Coordinates of C-alpha atoms in Angstrom, one line a residue:
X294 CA 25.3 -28.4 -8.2
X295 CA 23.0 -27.5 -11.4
X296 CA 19.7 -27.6 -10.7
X297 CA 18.4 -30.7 -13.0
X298 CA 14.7 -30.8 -14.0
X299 CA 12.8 -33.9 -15.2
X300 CA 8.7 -33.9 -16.3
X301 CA 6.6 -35.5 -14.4
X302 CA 3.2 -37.1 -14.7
X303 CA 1.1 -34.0 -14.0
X304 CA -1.4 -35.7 -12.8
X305 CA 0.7 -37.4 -9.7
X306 CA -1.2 -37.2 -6.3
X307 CA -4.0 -36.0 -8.1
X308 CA -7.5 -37.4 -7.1
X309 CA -10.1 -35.9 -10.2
X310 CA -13.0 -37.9 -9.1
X311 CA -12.8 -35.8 -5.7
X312 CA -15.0 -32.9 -5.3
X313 CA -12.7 -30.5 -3.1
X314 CA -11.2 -26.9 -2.9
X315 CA -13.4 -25.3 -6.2
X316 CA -16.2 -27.0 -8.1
X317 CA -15.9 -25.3 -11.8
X318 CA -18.9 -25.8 -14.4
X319 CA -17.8 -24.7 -17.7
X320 CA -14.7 -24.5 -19.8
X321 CA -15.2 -21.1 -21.5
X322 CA -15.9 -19.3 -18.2
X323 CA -12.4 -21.0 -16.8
X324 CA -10.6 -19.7 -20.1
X325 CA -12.4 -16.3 -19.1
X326 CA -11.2 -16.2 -15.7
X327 CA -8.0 -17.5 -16.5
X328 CA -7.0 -13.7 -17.0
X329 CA -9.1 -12.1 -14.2
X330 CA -9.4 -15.0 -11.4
X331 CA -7.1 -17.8 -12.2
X332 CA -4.4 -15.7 -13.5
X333 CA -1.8 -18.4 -13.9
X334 CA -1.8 -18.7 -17.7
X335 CA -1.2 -14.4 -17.7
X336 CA -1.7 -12.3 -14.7
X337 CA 1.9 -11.8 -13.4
X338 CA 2.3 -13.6 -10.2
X339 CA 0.1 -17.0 -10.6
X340 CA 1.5 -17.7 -14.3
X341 CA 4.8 -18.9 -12.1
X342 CA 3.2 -21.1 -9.7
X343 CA 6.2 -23.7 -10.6
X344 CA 7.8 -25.7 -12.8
X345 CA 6.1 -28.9 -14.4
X346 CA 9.3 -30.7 -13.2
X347 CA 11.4 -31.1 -9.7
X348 CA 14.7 -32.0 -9.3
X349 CA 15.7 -35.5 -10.2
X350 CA 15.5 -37.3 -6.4
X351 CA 15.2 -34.0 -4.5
X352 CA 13.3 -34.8 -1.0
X353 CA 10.6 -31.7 0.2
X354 CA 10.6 -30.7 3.7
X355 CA 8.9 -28.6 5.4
X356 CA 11.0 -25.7 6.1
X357 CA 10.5 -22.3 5.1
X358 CA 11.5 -18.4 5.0
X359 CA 9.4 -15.6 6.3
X360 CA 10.8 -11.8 4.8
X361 CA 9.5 -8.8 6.4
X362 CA 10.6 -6.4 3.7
X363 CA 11.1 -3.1 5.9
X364 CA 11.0 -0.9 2.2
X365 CA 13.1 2.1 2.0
X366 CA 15.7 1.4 4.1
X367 CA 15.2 1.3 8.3
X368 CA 17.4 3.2 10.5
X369 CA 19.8 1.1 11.9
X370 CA 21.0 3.2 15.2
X371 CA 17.3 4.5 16.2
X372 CA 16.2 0.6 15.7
X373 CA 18.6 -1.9 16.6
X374 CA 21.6 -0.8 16.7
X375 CA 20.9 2.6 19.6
X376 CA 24.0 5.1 20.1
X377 CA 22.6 6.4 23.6
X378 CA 26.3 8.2 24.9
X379 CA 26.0 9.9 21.3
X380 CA 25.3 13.5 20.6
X381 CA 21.2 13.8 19.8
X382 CA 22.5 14.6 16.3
X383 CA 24.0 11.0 15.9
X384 CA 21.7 9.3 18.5
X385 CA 18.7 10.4 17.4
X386 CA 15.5 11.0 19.2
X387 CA 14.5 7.3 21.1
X388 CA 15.7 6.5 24.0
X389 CA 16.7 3.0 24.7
X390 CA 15.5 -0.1 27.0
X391 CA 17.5 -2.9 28.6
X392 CA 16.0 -6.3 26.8
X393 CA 15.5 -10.1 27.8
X394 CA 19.3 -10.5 27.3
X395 CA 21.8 -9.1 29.6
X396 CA 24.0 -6.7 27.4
X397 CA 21.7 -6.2 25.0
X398 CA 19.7 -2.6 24.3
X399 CA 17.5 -1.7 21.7
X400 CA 15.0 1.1 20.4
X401 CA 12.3 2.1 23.4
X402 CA 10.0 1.8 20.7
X403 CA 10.3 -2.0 20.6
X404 CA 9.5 -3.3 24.1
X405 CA 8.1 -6.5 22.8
X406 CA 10.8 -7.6 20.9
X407 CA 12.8 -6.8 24.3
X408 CA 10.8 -8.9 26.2
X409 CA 11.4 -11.8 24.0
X410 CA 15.2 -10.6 22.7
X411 CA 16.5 -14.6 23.9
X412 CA 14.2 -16.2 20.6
X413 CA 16.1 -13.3 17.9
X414 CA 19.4 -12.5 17.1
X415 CA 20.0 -9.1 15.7
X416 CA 22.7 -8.3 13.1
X417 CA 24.4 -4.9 13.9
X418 CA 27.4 -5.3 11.1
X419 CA 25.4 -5.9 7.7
X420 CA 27.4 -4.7 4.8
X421 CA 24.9 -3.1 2.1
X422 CA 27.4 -1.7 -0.1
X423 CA 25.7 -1.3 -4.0
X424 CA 22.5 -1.9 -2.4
X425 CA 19.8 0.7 -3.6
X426 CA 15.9 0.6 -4.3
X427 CA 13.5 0.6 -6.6
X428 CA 14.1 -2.1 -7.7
X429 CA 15.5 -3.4 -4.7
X430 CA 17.5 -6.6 -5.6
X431 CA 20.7 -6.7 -3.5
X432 CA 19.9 -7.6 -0.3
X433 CA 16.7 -10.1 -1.8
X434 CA 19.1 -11.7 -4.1
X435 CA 22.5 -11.8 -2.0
X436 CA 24.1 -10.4 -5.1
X437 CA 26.1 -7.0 -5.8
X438 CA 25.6 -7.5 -9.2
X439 CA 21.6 -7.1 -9.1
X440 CA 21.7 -3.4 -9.3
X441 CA 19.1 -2.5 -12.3
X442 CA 20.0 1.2 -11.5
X443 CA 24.1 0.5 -12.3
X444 CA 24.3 -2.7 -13.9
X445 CA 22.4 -3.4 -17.4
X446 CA 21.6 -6.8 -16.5
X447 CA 21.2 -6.0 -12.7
X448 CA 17.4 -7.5 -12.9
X449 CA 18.2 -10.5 -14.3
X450 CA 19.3 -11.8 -11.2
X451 CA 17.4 -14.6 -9.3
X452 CA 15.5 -13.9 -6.3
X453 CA 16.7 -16.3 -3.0
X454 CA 13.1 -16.7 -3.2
X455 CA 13.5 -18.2 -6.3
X456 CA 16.3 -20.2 -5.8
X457 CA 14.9 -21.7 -3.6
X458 CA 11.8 -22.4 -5.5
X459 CA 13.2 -24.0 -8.0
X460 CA 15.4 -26.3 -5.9
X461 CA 12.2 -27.6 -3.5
X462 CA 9.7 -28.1 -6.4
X463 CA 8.7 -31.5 -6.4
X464 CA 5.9 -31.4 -9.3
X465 CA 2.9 -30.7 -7.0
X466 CA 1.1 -27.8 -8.5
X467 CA -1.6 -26.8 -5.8
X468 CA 0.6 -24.5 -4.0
X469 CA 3.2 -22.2 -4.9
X470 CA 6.4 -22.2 -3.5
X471 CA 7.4 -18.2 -3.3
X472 CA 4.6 -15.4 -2.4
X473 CA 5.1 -12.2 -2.4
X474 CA 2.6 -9.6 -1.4
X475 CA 4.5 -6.5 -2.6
X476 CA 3.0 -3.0 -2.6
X477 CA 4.9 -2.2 -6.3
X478 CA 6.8 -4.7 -8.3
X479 CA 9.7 -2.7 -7.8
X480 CA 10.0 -4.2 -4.0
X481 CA 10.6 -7.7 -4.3
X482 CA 13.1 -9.6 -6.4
X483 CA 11.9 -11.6 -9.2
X484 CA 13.3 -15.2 -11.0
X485 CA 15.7 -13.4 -13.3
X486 CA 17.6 -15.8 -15.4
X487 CA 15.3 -19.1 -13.7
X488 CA 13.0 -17.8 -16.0
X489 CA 9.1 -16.3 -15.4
X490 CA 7.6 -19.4 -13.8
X491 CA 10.0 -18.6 -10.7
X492 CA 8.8 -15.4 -10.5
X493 CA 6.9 -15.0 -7.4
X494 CA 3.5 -15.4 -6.9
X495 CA 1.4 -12.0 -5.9
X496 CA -0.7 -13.3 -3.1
X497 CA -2.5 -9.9 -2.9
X498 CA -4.5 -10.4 -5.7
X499 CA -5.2 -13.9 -3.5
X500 CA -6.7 -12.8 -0.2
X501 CA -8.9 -10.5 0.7
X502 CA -7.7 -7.4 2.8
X503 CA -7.6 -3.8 4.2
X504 CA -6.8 -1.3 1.9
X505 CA -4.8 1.9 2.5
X506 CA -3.7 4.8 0.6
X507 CA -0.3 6.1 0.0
X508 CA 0.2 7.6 3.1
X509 CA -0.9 4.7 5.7
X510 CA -5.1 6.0 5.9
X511 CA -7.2 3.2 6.0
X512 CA -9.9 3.4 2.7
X513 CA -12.3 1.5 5.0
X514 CA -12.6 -1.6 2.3
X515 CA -11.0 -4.8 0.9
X516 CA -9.3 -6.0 -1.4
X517 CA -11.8 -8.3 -3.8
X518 CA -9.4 -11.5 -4.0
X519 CA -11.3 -12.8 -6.7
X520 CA -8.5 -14.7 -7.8
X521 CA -9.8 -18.3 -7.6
X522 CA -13.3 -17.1 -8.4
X523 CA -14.5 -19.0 -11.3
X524 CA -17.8 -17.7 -13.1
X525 CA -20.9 -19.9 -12.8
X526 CA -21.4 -22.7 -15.7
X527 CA -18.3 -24.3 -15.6
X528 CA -18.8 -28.8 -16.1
X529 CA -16.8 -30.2 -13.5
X530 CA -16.4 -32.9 -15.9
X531 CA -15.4 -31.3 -19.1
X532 CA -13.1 -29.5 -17.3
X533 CA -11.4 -32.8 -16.2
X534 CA -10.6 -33.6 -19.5
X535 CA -7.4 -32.6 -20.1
X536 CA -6.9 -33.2 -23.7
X537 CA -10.1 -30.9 -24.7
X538 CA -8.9 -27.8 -22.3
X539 CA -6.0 -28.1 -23.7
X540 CA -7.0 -27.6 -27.5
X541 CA -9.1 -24.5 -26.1
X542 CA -5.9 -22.8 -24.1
X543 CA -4.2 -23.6 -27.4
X544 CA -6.3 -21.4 -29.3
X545 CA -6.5 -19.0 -26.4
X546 CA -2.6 -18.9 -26.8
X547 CA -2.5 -17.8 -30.7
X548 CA -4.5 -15.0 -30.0
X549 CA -1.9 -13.6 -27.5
X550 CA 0.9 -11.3 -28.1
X551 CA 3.9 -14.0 -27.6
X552 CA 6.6 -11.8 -25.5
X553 CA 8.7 -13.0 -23.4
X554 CA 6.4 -13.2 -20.2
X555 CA 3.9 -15.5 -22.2
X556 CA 6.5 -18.0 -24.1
X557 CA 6.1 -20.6 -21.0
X558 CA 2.6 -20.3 -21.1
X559 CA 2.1 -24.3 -22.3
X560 CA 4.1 -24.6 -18.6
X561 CA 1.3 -23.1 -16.5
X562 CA -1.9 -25.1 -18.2
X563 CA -1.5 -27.7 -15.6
X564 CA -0.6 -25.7 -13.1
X565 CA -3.3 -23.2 -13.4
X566 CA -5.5 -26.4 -13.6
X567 CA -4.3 -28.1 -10.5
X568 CA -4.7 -24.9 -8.6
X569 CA -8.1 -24.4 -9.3
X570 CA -9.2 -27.9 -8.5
X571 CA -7.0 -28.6 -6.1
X572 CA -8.8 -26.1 -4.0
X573 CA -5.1 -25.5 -1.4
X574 CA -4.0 -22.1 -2.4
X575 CA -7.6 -21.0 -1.8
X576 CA -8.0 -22.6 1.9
X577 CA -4.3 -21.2 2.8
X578 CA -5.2 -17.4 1.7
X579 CA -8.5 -17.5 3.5
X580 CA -8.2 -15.6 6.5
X581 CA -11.6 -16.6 7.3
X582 CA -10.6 -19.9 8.2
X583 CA -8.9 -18.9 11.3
X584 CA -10.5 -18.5 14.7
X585 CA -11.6 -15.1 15.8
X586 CA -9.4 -15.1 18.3
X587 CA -6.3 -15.7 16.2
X588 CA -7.1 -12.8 14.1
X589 CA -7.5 -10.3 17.0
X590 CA -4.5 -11.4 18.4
X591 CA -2.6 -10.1 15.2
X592 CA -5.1 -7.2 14.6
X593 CA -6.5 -5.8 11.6
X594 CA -3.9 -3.5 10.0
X595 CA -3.2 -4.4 6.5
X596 CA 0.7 -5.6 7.3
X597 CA -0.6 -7.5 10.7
X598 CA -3.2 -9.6 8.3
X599 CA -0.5 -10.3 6.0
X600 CA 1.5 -11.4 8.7
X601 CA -0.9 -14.2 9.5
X602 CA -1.7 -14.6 5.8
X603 CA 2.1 -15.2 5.8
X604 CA 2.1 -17.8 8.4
X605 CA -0.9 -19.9 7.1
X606 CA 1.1 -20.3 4.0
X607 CA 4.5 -21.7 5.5
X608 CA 2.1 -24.0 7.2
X609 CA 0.4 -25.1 4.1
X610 CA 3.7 -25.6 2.4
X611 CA 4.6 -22.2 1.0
X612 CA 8.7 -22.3 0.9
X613 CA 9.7 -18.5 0.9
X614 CA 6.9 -15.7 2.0
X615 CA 7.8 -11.6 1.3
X616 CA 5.8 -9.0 3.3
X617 CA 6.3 -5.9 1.4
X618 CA 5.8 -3.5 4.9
X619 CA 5.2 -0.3 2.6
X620 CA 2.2 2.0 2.1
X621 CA 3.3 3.8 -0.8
X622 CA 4.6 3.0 -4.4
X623 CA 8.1 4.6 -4.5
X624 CA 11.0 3.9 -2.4
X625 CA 8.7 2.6 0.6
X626 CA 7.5 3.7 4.1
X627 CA 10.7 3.1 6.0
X628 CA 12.8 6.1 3.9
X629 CA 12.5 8.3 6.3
X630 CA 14.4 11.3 5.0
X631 CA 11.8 13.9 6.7
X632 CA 12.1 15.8 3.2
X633 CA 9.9 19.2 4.3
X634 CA 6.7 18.4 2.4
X635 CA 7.0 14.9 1.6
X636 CA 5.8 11.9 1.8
X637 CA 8.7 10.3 3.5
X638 CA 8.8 11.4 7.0
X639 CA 11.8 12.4 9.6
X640 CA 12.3 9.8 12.2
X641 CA 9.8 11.3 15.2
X642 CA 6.9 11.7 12.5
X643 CA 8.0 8.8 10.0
X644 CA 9.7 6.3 11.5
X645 CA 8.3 6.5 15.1
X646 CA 4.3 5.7 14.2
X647 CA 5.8 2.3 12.2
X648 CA 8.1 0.5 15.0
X649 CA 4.9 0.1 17.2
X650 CA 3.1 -1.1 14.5
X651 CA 6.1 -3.4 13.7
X652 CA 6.9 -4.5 17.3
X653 CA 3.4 -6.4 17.3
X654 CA 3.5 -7.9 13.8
X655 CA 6.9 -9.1 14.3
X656 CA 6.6 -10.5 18.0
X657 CA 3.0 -12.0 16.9
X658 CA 3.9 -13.7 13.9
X659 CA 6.9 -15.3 15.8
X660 CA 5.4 -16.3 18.8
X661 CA 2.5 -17.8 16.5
X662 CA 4.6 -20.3 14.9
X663 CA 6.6 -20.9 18.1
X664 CA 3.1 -21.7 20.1
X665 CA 2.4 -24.2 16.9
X666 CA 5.8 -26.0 16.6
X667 CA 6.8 -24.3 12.8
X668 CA 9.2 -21.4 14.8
X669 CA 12.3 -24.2 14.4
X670 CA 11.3 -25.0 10.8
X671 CA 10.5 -20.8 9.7
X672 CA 13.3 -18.8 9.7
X673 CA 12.0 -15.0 10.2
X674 CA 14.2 -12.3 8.7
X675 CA 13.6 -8.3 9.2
X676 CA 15.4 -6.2 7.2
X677 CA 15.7 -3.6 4.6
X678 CA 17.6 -2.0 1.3
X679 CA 20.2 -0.6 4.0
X680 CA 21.1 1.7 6.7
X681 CA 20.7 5.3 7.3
X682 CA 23.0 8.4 8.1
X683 CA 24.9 8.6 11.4
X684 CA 23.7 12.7 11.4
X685 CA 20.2 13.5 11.4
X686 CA 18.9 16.7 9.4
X687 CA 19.9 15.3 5.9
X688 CA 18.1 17.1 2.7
X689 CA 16.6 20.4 5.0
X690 CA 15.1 18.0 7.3
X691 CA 14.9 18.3 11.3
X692 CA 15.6 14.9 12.3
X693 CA 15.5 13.2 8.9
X694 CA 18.0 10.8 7.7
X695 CA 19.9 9.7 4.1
X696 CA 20.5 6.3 2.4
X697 CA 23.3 4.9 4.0
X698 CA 24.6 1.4 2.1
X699 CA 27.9 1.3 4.5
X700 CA 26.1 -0.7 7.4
X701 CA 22.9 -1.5 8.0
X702 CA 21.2 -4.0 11.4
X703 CA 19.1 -6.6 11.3
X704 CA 16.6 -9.1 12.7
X705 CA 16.6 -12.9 12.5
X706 CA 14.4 -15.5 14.4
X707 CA 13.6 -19.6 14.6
X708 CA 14.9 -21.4 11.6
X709 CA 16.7 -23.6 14.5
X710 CA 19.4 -21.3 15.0
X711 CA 20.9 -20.3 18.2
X712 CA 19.5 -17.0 19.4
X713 CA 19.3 -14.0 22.1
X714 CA 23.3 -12.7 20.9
X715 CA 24.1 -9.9 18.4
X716 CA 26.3 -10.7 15.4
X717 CA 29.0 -7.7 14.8
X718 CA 29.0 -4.3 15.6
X719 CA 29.5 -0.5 13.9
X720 CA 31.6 1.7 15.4
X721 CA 30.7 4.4 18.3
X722 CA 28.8 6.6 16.0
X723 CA 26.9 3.8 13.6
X724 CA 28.7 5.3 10.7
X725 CA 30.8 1.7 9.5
X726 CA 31.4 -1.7 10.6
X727 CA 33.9 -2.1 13.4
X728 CA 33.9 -5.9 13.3
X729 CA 32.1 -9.2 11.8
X730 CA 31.3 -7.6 8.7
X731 CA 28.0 -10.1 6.9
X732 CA 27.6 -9.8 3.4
X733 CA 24.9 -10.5 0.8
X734 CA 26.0 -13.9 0.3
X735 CA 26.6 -14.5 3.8
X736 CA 23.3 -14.0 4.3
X737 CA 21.7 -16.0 1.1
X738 CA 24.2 -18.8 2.6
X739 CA 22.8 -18.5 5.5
X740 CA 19.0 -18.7 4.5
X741 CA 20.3 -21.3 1.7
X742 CA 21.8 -23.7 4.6
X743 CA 18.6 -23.7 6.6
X744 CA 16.4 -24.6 3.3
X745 CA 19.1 -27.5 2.9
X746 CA 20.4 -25.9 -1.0
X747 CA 23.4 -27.1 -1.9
X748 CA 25.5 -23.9 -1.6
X749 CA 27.6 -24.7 -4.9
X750 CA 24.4 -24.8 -7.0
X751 CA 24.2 -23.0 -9.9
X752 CA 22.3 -21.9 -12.7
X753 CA 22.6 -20.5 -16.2
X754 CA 22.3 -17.2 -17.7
X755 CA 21.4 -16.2 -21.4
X756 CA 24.7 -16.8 -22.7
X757 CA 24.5 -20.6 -20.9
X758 CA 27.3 -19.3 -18.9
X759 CA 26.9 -21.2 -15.1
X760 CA 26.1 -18.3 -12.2
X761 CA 27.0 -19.5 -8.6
X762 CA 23.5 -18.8 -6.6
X763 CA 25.9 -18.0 -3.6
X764 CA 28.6 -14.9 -4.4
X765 CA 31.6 -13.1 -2.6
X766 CA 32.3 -16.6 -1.3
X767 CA 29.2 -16.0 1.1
X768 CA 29.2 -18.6 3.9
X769 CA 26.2 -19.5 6.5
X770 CA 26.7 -17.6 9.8
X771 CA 28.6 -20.0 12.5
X772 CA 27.4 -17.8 15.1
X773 CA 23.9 -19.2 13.9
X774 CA 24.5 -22.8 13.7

């Protein structure tokens, strides 16, 4: 099914003579913040709130996706898919524990998820084959072609995240539909072929939290998250008419470069302009809002804040949410090759200080939306770019391990599915898949069948040719359902 767009009234459900969410005071001081606090008519991220239109008859729900991005690649047999009658070579380090389900064992350095293993279903038989990083498209797309690195037009392929965005937009403008809070823009998957207004927006540059450097040290400051700040001396009332900002963003427009990133800019004037008023976004990235006990309970590391950033926003409305769980720029945290004087870390010194870390996020964030009725409408994925090498010591290392896109494990929760079982398996040593093999588009099936897209939709690329959003004949997971 083509995704069909219609324009709407862009003032539908809107309320102007309402004072809520941001009071503005001056045109000119909203045109100047529209690059450094509004950001939806250029800063990458809030220029593709959404589209103007939604799909002719389309209903919204409230359902939603929750990505923890584990970047660089997480070790599939010292995580969640353990080899503990294996040589140390193979088996690694970890030992393992029994979990809430008979018959299944995972890393020692999990417990929580254990203790709760009947609410997830792990994924041992993941088939990664093409995938790679920086960018990292494959596994975010469902699509073997999205491989910048091999294939010319690798990035031109549409996030699920965006997919999905442009099938649940229904005109309202106050909230965007894909977030992403990525580390480098390499990370995350972008709208490809949708076009620039279903790239994701960067909620980083929204909320305000912990920094760290490179290597996972706290700086001891925030973020600013001046994003919805508007400078002082803005009319509420001159703002409100529409007709005059509009001759003033016109002008603003003929003074920009017109690339391709800016050539839908006439797209965003309402959006930016519902945003601001609407006052939404701004209430749903406020971590301020929530009690103080909530926030201890996550804690205050950077990816633990996002975490509850991430479920604020499925609550508010947010369709699809990506956690970019990486401290530095390059290939991410989790590529734990151990390289002697790198940044990447074996598995005791690189991958062992993150699963604790990642235990708690994980097992907070979905017992959080369980304890508030959204677990059955959030479905929470944990994965990354691939698996890693059966045999430890790879590249000089001592217990370092290689890219490994043959088989990879892991993690789904809520979205309604049936849980506490593992899908597939790799053989004894964790090298292949020794049954159930799950692809790419099994996957995006799977995520596409629990957001209710039709799985024959399609859309075009450059040369109008129709692109199936679901490939290899990808179908949702019956395990699941």
């Amino acid at each position: 099914m083509t995704c069909l767009q219609h324009q709407q009234h862009a003032f539908t459900d809107f309320h102007p003579l309402d004072r809520e969410g941001l009071c503005v005071f001056s045109r000119r001081n909203m045109l100047k913040a529209s690059f450094a606090g509004l950001g939806g008519l250029s800063l990458p991220g809030l220029q593709q709130l959404r589209a103007a239109a939604s799909q002719a008859g389309q209903p919204m729900g409230q359902k939603s996706v929750i990505l923890l991005w584990m970047t660089g690649g997480p070790s599939h047999i010292d995580t969640w898919d353990p080899k503990p009658e294996r040589p140390l070579n193979n088996r690694g380090p970890f030992k393992t524990i029994k979990t809430k389900v008979p018959g299944i064992s995972i890393c020692e350095h999990l417990p929580k998820q254990a203790a709760m293993m009947d609410r997830f279903t792990l994924i041992r038989s993941v088939d990664p084959s093409i995938s790679s990083h920086q960018p990292n498209q494959v596994m975010q797309t469902g699509h073997r072609d999205a491989a910048p690195r091999t294939k010319s037009n690798g990035h031109m392929f549409p996030a699920i995240g965006s997919i999905i965005a442009r099938h649940r937009d229904n005109g309202r403008l106050d909230i965007p539909h894909y977030v992403t809070f990525p580390k480098h823009d390499s990370h995350v998957a972008w709208g490809g072929y949708l076009g620039k207004k279903y790239d994701p927006f960067d909620g980083n540059k929204a909320a305000e939290l912990p920094q760290y450097d490179l290597l996972g040290k706290p700086l001891g400051k925030t973020s600013k998250a001046n994003l919805f700040d508007l400078a002082a001396g803005l009319n509420h009332e001159r703002l409100l008419d529409r007709h005059t900002l509009r001759q003033d963003l016109d002008c603003l427009q003929r003074r920009l470069d017109q690339n391709s990133s800016l050539s839908a800019l006439d797209a965003y004037q309402q959006q930016a302009y519902d945003l601001v008023l609407g006052g939404r976004a701004k209430q749903a990235f406020d971590l301020s809002e929530e009690p103080e006990a909530t926030r201890e309970r996550y804690g205050d590391h950077l990816w633990c804040q996002q975490a509850l950033l991430a479920r604020r926003l499925v609550e508010a409305g947010v369709s699809f949410v990506t956690l970019d769980l990486s401290y530095h720029t390059a290939s991410g945290t989790w590529d734990n090759h151990g390289i002697p004087g790198g940044v990447y870390g074996g598995i005791s010194k690189g991958l062992k200080p993150l699963l604790p870390l990642f235990d708690h996020l994980h097992t907070t964030l979905v017992s959080d939306l369980e304890d508030r009725g959204l677990l059955d409408d959030t479905l929470v994925i944990a994965m990354g770019e691939f698996g890693r090498t059966p045999k430890m010591g790879t590249q000089n290392s001592e217990d370092g391990r290689d890219h490994w896109p043959v088989v990879m494990s892991m993690s789904l929760a809520g979205g309604g599915f049936r849980h506490g079982q593992v899908i597939g398996a790799s053989t004894n040593d964790g090298s292949e898949i020794a049954e159930r093999p799950v692809t790419p588009g099994d996957l995006a099936a799977t995520i596409y069948h629990h957001m209710d897209v039709p799985l024959d939709t399609q859309y075009l690329d450059h040369q109008g040719r129709p692109r199936y959003a679901v490939q290899e004949n990808g179908k949702p997971l019956s395990e699941l359902i």
